[in-house]
Coordinates of C-alpha atoms and ligand atoms in Angstrom, one line a residue:
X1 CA 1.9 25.5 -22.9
X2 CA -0.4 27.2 -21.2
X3 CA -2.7 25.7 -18.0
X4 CA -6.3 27.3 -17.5
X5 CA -8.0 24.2 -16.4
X6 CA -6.4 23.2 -13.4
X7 CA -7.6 20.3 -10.9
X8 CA -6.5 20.2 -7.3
X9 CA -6.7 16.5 -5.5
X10 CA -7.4 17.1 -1.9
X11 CA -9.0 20.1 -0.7
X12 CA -7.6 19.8 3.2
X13 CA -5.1 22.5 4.1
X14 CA -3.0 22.6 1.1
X15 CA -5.3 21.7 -1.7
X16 CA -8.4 24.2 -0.5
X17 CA -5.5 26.9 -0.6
X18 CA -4.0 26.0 -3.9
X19 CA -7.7 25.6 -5.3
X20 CA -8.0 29.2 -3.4
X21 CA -5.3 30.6 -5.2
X22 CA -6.0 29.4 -9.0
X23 CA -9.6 30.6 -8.9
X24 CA -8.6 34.1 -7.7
X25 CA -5.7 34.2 -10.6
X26 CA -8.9 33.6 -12.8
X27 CA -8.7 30.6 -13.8
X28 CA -10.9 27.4 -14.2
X29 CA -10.8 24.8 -11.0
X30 CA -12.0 21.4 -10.0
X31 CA -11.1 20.2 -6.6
X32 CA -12.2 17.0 -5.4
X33 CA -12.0 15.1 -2.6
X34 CA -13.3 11.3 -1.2
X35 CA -16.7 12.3 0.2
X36 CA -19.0 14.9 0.2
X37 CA -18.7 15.5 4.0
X38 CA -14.3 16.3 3.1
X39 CA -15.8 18.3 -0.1
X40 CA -18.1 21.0 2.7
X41 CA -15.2 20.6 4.9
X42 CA -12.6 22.0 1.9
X43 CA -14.8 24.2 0.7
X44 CA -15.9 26.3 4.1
X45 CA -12.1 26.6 4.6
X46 CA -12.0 28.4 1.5
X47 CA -15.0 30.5 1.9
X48 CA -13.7 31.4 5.3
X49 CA -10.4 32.5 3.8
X50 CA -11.9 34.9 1.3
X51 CA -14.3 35.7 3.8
X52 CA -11.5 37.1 6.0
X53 CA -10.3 39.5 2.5
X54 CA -14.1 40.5 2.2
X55 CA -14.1 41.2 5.8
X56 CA -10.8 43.8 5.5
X57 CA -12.4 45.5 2.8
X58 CA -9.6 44.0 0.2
X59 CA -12.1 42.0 -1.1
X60 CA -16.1 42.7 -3.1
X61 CA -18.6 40.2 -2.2
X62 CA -18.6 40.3 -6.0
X63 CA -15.3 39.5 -6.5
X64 CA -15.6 36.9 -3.7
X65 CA -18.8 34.7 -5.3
X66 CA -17.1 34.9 -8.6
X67 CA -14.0 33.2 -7.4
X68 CA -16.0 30.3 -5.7
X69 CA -17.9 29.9 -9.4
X70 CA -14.7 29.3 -10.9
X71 CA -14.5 25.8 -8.6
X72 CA -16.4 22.8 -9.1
X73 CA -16.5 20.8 -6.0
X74 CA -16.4 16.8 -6.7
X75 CA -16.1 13.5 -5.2
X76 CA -14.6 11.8 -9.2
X77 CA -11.6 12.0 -10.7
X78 CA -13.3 11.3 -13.7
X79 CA -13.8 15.4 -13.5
X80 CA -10.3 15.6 -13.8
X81 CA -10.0 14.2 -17.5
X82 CA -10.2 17.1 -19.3
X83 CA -7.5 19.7 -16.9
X84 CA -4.4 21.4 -18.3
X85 CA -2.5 20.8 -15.0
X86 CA -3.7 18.9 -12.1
X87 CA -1.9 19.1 -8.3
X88 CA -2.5 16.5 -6.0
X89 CA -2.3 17.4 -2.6
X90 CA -3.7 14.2 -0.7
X91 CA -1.8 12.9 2.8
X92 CA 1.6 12.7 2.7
X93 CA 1.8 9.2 2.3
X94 CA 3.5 7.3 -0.8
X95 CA 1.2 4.2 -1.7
X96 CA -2.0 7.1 -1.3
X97 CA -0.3 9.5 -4.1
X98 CA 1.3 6.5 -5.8
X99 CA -2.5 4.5 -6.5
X100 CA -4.0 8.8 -7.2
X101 CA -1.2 9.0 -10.0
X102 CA -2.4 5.8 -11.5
X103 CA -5.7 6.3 -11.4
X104 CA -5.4 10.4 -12.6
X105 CA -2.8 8.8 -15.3
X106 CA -6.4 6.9 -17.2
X107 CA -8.6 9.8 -16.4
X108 CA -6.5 12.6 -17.7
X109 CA -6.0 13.2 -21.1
X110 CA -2.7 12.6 -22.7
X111 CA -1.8 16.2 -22.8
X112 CA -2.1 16.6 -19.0
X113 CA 0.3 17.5 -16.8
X114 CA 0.5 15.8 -13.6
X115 CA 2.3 17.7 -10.0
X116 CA 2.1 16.7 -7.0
X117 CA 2.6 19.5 -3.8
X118 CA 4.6 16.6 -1.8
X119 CA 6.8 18.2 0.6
X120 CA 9.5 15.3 1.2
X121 CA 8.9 12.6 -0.9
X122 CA 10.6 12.0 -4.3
X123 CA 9.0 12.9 -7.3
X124 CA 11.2 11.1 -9.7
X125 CA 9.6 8.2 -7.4
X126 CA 5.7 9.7 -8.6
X127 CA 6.5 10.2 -11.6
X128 CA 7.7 6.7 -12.5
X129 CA 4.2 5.0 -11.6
X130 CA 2.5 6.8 -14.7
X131 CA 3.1 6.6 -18.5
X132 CA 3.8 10.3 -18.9
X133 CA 7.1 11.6 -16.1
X134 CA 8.2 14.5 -18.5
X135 CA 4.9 15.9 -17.9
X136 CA 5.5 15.4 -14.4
X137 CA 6.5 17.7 -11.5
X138 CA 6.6 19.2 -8.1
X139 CA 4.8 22.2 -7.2
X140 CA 5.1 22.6 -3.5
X141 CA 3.3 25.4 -1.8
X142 CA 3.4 26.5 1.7
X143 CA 1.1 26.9 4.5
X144 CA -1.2 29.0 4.6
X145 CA -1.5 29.2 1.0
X146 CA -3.2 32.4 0.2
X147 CA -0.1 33.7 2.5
X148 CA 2.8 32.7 2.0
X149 CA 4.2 33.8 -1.5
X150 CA 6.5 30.8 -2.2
X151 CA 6.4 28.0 -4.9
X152 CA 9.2 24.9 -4.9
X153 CA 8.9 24.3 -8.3
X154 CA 10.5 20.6 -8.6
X155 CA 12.1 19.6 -11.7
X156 CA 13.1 15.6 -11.8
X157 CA 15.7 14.7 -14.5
X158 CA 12.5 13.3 -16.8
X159 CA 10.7 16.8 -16.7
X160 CA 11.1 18.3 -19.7
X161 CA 12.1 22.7 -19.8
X162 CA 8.6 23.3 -21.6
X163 CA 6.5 21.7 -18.8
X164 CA 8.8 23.3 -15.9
X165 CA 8.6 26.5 -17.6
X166 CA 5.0 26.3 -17.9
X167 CA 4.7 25.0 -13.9
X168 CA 6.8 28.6 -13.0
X169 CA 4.6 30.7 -15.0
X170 CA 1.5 29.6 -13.4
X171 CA 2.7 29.6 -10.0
X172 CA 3.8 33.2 -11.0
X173 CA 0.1 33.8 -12.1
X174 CA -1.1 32.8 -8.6
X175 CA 0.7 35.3 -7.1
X176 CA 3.7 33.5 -6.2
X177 CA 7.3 33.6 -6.4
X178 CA 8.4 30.0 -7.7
X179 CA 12.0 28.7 -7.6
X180 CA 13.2 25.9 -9.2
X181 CA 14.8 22.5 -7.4
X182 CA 16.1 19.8 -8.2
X183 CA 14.2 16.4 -7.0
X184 CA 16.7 16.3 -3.7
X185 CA 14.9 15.2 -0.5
X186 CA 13.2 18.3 1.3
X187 CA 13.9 20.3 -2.2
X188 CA 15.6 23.8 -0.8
X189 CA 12.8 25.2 2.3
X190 CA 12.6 21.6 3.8
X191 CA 16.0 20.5 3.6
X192 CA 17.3 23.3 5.4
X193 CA 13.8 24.3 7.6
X194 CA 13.3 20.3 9.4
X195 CA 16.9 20.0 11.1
X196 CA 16.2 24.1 12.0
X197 CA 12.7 23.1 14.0
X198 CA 14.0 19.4 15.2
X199 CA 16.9 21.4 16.8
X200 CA 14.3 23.7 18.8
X201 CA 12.6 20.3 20.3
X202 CA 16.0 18.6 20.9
X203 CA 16.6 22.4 22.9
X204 CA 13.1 22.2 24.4
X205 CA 13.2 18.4 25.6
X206 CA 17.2 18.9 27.3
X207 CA 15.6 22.0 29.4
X208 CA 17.9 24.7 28.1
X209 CA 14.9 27.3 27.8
X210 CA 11.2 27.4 28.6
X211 CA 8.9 26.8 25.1
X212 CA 7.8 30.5 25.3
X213 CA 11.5 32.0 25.7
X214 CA 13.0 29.1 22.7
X215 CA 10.1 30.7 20.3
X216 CA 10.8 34.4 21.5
X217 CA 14.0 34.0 20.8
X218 CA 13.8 33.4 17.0
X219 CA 10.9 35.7 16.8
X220 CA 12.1 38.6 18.6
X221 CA 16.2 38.1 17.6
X222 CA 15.8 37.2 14.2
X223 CA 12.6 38.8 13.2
X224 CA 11.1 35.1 12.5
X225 CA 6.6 36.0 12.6
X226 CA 6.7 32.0 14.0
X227 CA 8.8 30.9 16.8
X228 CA 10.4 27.0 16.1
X229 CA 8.0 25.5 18.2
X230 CA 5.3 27.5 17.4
X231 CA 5.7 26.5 13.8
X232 CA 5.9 22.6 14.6
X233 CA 2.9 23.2 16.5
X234 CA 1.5 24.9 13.0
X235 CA 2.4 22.7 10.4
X236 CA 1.4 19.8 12.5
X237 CA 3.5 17.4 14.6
X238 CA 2.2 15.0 12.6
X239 CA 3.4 15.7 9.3
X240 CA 6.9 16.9 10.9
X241 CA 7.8 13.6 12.1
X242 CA 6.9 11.6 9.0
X243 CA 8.6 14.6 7.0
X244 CA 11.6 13.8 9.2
X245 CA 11.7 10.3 8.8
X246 CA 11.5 10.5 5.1
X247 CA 14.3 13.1 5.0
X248 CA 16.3 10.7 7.4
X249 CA 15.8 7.3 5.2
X250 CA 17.2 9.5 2.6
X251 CA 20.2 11.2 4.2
X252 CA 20.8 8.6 7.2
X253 CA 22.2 12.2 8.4
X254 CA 21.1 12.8 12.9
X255 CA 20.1 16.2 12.2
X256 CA 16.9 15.1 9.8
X257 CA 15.8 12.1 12.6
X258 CA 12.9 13.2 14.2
X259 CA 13.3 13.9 18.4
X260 CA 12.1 11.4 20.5
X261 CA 9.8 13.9 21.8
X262 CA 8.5 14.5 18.7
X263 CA 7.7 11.2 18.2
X264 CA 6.3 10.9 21.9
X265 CA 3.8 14.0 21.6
X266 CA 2.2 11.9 17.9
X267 CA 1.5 8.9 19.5
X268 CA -0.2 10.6 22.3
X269 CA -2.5 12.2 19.7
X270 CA -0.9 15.8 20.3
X271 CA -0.3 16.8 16.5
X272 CA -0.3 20.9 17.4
X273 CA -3.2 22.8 16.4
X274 CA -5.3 21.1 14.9
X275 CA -5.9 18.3 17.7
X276 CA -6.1 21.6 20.1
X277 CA -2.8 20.4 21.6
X278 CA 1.1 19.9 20.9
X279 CA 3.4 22.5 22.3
X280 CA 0.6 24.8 23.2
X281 CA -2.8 24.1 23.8
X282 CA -5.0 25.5 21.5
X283 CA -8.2 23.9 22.6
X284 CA -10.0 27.2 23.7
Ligands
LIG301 N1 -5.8 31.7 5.2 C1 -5.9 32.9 4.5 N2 -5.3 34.0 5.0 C2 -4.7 34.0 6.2 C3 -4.6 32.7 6.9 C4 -5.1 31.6 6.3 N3 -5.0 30.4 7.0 N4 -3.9 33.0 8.0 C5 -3.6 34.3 8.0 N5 -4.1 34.9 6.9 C6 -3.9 36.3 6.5 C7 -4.7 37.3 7.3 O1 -6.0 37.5 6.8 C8 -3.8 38.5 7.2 O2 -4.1 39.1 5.9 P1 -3.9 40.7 5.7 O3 -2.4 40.9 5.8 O4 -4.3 40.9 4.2 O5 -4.7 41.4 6.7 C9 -2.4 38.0 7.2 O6 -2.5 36.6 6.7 C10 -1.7 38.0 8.5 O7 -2.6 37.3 9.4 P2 -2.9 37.6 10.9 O8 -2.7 39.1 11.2 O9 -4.1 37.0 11.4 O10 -1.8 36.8 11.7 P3 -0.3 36.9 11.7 O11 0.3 38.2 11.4 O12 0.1 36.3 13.0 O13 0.2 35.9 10.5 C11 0.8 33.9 9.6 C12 -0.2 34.6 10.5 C13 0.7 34.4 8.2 C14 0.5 32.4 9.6 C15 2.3 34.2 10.1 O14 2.3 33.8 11.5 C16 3.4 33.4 9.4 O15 3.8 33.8 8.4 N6 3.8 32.3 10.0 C17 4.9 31.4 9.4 C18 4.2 30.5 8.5 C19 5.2 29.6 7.8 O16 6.4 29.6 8.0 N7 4.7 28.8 6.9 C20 5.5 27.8 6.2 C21 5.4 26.5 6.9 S1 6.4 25.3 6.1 C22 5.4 24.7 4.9 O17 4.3 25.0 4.7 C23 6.1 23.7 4.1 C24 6.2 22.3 4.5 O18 6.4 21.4 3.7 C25 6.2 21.9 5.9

């Protein structure tokens, strides 16, 4: 099994990067979002990202316009019916992905296969809502996509080997290094990453270092390019606490509970960068 048609639901962070990432490995993409004003949104982020290659030189301008020709920017998921492999990578919310399977479960052919780049929540739990779970998996990339070189490849115990092995060999084809996980809350990055940067706020909000020195420390002492609260601040403060509070409804373990801090800054609108303001301000 073989995937050269690939769709990509959501084109925010995630799913403009994974769209990114397909098209450069060659291979046909459709990415859609809810409106045309998200679609511009996704697809500047991606011209900006190949822009910054084409700007080192690693990059043609050649190279760079064929890549965006291989995506088809849409607002259906009709234009999903005829894909090898589609990833959805919408909010990380559970009724959102839950009523995108359905829907991607009638527009997709039977053949499809169906992933989701969830970072926390179950897949066995996606995979139930639709008529096909051993064409079903995870395929959770990291942030910033073109970047970072890893791919949780998430096998539930539905997922059959030809589908899994097929999910590792294209995230291999995008340039990545996939390992395999069992459906377990957090798979392996999460589970052990979350109680890592909850522990650097629960250090930060008892005063036992400034914010600079807590972040120096783990990037200066153990080589780390992000300090903790540096990388809250980056993969949103947001998506941190309800990552934590899906990992703690799981475990019912203290270390995955998200800080009280944490939960302070969200619902004072700091979410990290991209409000301009969580740890450190970003705003100029
Ligand atoms: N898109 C595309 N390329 C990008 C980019 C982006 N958003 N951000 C940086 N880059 C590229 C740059 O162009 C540059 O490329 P070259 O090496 O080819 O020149 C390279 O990345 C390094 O960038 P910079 O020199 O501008 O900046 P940096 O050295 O400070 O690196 C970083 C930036 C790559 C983000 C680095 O700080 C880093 O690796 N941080 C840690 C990120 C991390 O841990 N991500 C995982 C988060 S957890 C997650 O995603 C999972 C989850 O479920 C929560």
């Amino acid at each position: 099994m073989e995937f050269s048609k690939i769709g990509v639901v959501g084109c925010g962070q995630m799913g403009s990067g994974i769209a990114e990432v397909a098209a450069k490995a060659g291979l046909d993409v459709v990415s859609r979002e809810v409106s045309d004003d998200l679609l511009a949104k996704g697809k500047a982020k991606i011209e900006k990202s190949l822009g910054r290659a084409v700007d080192k030189g690693k990059l043609s301008a050649e190279d760079r316009d064929a890549i965006l020709g291989r995506i088809k920017f849409t607002t259906s998921l009709d234009d999903m019916g005829d894909r090898d492999l589609v990833v959805e990578a919408v909010t990380e919310d559970l009724q959102v992905k839950l009523k995108i399977f359905l829907e991607l479960d009638k527009a997709c052919k039977p053949e499809t296969v169906l992933a989701s780049n969830t970072s926390s929540l179950s897949i066995t739990e996606l995979a139930a809502g639709t008529s096909r779970p051993d064409k079903f998996i995870g395929l959770h990339f990291f942030n910033p996509v073109p970047v970072m070189k890893l791919v949780e490849v998430v096998k539930t115990v539905a997922s059959s080997e030809e589908v899994t092995d097929s999910a590792k060999a294209f995230a291999e084809k995008c340039g990545k290094v996939p390992v395999l996980a069992k459906d377990g809350g957090g798979f392996i990055v999460n589970r052990l990453l979350v109680p890592y940067l909850f522990d650097a706020i629960l250090v930060y909000q008892n005063g036992l270092a400034t914010r600079e020195d807590i972040d120096n420390g783990m990037k200066f002492g153990c080589g780390h390019p992000m300090g903790p609260l540096e990388l809250n601040d980056f993969i949103g403060l947001d998506t941190m606490y309800y990552i934590g509070l899906i990992l703690f409804e799981e475990f019912k373990e203290p270390r995955f509970a998200p800080p009280p801090l944490l939960k302070r800054m969200v619902q004072a609108g700091y979410l990290g960068r991209k409000s301009g303001r969580g740890f450190y301000d970003y705003s100029k």
